[in-house]
PDB file of C-alpha atoms in Angstrom:
ATOM      1  CA  MET S   1      98.893  17.211 113.038  1.00 74.00           C
ATOM      2  CA  THR S   2     100.164  17.650 109.715  1.00 79.00           C
ATOM      3  CA  ARG S   3     103.744  18.259 111.136  1.00 82.00           C
ATOM      4  CA  ALA S   4     103.634  15.370 113.588  1.00 77.00           C
ATOM      5  CA  PHE S   5     102.301  13.480 110.729  1.00 76.00           C
ATOM      6  CA  GLN S   6     105.164  13.970 108.991  1.00 81.00           C
ATOM      7  CA  GLY S   7     107.655  13.457 110.872  1.00 80.00           C
ATOM      8  CA  GLU S   8     108.683  16.491 112.985  1.00 83.00           C
ATOM      9  CA  ALA S   9     110.069  15.728 116.064  1.00 90.00           C
ATOM     10  CA  ILE S  10     108.968  18.462 118.143  1.00 90.00           C
ATOM     11  CA  ALA S  11     105.075  18.399 116.905  1.00 85.00           C
ATOM     12  CA  GLU S  12     105.207  14.481 117.817  1.00 88.00           C
ATOM     13  CA  ALA S  13     106.433  15.001 121.255  1.00 90.00           C
ATOM     14  CA  LYS S  14     103.707  17.161 121.611  1.00 90.00           C
ATOM     15  CA  LEU S  15     101.135  15.580 120.351  1.00 88.00           C
ATOM     16  CA  GLU S  16     101.935  12.586 122.526  1.00 91.00           C
ATOM     17  CA  GLU S  17     102.137  15.053 125.544  1.00 94.00           C
ATOM     18  CA  SER S  18      98.496  16.623 124.998  1.00 92.00           C
ATOM     19  CA  ALA S  19      97.262  12.932 124.195  1.00 93.00           C
ATOM     20  CA  GLY S  20      98.754  12.251 127.428  1.00 94.00           C
ATOM     21  CA  LEU S  21      97.450  15.305 129.390  1.00 95.00           C
ATOM     22  CA  ILE S  22      93.882  13.817 127.727  1.00 93.00           C
ATOM     23  CA  ALA S  23      94.391  10.821 129.558  1.00 93.00           C
ATOM     24  CA  VAL S  24      95.196  11.854 132.861  1.00 93.00           C
ATOM     25  CA  THR S  25      92.127  13.915 132.391  1.00 93.00           C
ATOM     26  CA  LEU S  26      90.093  11.421 131.443  1.00 92.00           C
ATOM     27  CA  GLY S  27      91.593   8.842 133.855  1.00 91.00           C
ATOM     28  CA  ASN S  28      90.869  11.405 136.823  1.00 91.00           C
ATOM     29  CA  LEU S  29      87.018  11.087 135.894  1.00 90.00           C
ATOM     30  CA  TYR S  30      87.309   8.162 135.407  1.00 90.00           C
ATOM     31  CA  VAL S  31      88.404   7.574 139.100  1.00 89.00           C
ATOM     32  CA  THR S  32      86.964  10.044 140.726  1.00 92.00           C
ATOM     33  CA  LEU S  33      82.934  10.258 139.318  1.00 92.00           C
ATOM     34  CA  GLY S  34      82.753   6.973 138.045  1.00 90.00           C
ATOM     35  CA  VAL S  35      82.883   7.398 134.586  1.00 89.00           C
ATOM     36  CA  THR S  36      82.990   4.495 132.171  1.00 91.00           C
ATOM     37  CA  ARG S  37      82.858   5.692 129.117  1.00 92.00           C
ATOM     38  CA  VAL S  38      83.941   8.910 127.204  1.00 90.00           C
ATOM     39  CA  ALA S  39      83.286  10.407 123.882  1.00 87.00           C
ATOM     40  CA  VAL S  40      85.880  12.516 122.375  1.00 86.00           C
ATOM     41  CA  GLY S  41      85.398  15.013 119.743  1.00 81.00           C
ATOM     42  CA  GLY S  42      86.553  17.927 118.155  1.00 78.00           C
ATOM     43  CA  GLY S  43      88.729  18.860 115.962  1.00 77.00           C
ATOM     44  CA  LEU S  44      91.946  17.478 117.601  1.00 78.00           C
ATOM     45  CA  GLY S  45      90.176  14.737 118.957  1.00 78.00           C
ATOM     46  CA  LEU S  46      88.565  13.254 115.859  1.00 79.00           C
ATOM     47  CA  ALA S  47      92.103  13.853 113.742  1.00 83.00           C
ATOM     48  CA  ALA S  48      93.470  10.450 112.690  1.00 84.00           C
ATOM     49  CA  GLY S  49      95.365   8.303 115.211  1.00 88.00           C
ATOM     50  CA  TYR S  50      94.579  10.837 118.103  1.00 90.00           C
ATOM     51  CA  LEU S  51      92.337   9.013 120.216  1.00 91.00           C
ATOM     52  CA  GLU S  52      94.619   6.202 119.631  1.00 92.00           C
ATOM     53  CA  ARG S  53      97.132   8.345 121.231  1.00 92.00           C
ATOM     54  CA  VAL S  54      95.004   8.542 123.824  1.00 93.00           C
ATOM     55  CA  GLN S  55      93.680   4.714 124.176  1.00 92.00           C
ATOM     56  CA  ARG S  56      97.508   4.175 124.066  1.00 92.00           C
ATOM     57  CA  ALA S  57      98.694   6.585 127.193  1.00 92.00           C
ATOM     58  CA  LEU S  58      95.609   5.183 129.162  1.00 91.00           C
ATOM     59  CA  LYS S  59      96.803   1.878 129.302  1.00 91.00           C
ATOM     60  CA  SER S  60     100.114   2.330 129.973  1.00 91.00           C
ATOM     61  CA  PHE S  61      98.716   3.989 133.444  1.00 86.00           C
ATOM     62  CA  GLY S  62      97.658   0.683 134.132  1.00 84.00           C
ATOM     63  CA  GLU S  63      94.834  -0.125 136.399  1.00 83.00           C
ATOM     64  CA  PRO S  64      92.123   0.612 137.187  1.00 81.00           C
ATOM     65  CA  TRP S  65      92.448   3.700 134.435  1.00 78.00           C
ATOM     66  CA  ASP S  66      92.785   0.891 131.520  1.00 78.00           C
ATOM     67  CA  ALA S  67      89.686   0.161 131.874  1.00 84.00           C
ATOM     68  CA  LEU S  68      87.933   3.402 130.832  1.00 89.00           C
ATOM     69  CA  GLU S  69      86.417   3.336 127.368  1.00 91.00           C
ATOM     70  CA  VAL S  70      86.753   5.977 124.969  1.00 90.00           C
ATOM     71  CA  VAL S  71      85.366   6.682 122.007  1.00 90.00           C
ATOM     72  CA  ARG S  72      84.556   8.418 118.999  1.00 88.00           C
ATOM     73  CA  ALA S  73      82.047  11.098 119.632  1.00 84.00           C
ATOM     74  CA  GLN S  74      78.951  10.361 116.833  1.00 84.00           C
ATOM     75  CA  LEU S  75      78.359  14.428 116.318  1.00 82.00           C
ATOM     76  CA  GLY S  76      81.883  14.928 115.265  1.00 78.00           C
ATOM     77  CA  VAL S  77      83.178  18.217 115.187  1.00 78.00           C
ATOM     78  CA  ASP S  78      80.077  19.910 115.012  1.00 82.00           C
ATOM     79  CA  ALA S  79      78.708  18.533 118.428  1.00 78.00           C
ATOM     80  CA  GLY S  80      78.936  21.493 120.311  1.00 77.00           C
ATOM     81  CA  LEU S  81      77.467  23.842 117.719  1.00 83.00           C
ATOM     82  CA  ILE S  82      74.068  20.549 118.074  1.00 85.00           C
ATOM     83  CA  GLY S  83      74.293  20.634 121.707  1.00 80.00           C
ATOM     84  CA  ALA S  84      74.240  25.315 121.694  1.00 82.00           C
ATOM     85  CA  ALA S  85      71.147  24.709 119.334  1.00 86.00           C
ATOM     86  CA  ASP S  86      69.201  22.148 121.154  1.00 84.00           C
ATOM     87  CA  TRP S  87      69.526  23.675 124.565  1.00 82.00           C
ATOM     88  CA  ALA S  88      68.394  26.928 122.614  1.00 84.00           C
ATOM     89  CA  THR S  89      65.406  25.216 121.300  1.00 83.00           C
ATOM     90  CA  ARG S  90      64.331  23.693 124.559  1.00 78.00           C
ATOM     91  CA  GLY S  91      65.308  27.325 126.550  1.00 69.00           C
ATOM     92  CA  ALA S  92      63.038  28.794 123.979  1.00 60.00           C
ATOM     93  CA  VAL S  93      59.817  26.510 124.370  1.00 56.00           C
ATOM     94  CA  LEU S  94      60.080  25.874 128.528  1.00 54.00           C
ATOM     95  CA  GLU S  95      58.363  28.749 130.009  1.00 53.00           C
ATOM     96  CA  GLY S  96      60.546  30.832 132.475  1.00 56.00           C
ATOM     97  CA  ALA S  97      63.857  29.107 131.199  1.00 55.00           C
ATOM     98  CA  ASP S  98      67.344  30.621 132.624  1.00 58.00           C
ATOM     99  CA  MET S  99      68.769  31.182 129.342  1.00 55.00           C
ATOM    100  CA  ASN S 100      71.699  32.229 131.281  1.00 60.00           C
ATOM    101  CA  ALA S 101      72.136  29.231 133.034  1.00 56.00           C
TER     102      ALA S 101
END
């Protein structure tokens, strides 16, 4: 990200390519499953300007993909840890819970 923001052409191209691939994946979720809103998180997803690149790529695809709403994950980069802790806590209190599911 730093190199792309510093104007390095190869890094910038890879960042655009990655945003485009994420946009295709999210667009496919929209078309096949009817998902209308997706939260993007993680270190890359929350990096300054990245989400806007994904949104721009979706818009470039036109209808129907441009109708998908893409938002920042509210739990930030810790979403995975929080989800795992929640899952473990729920599993611990549920009798007979399959912790391998």
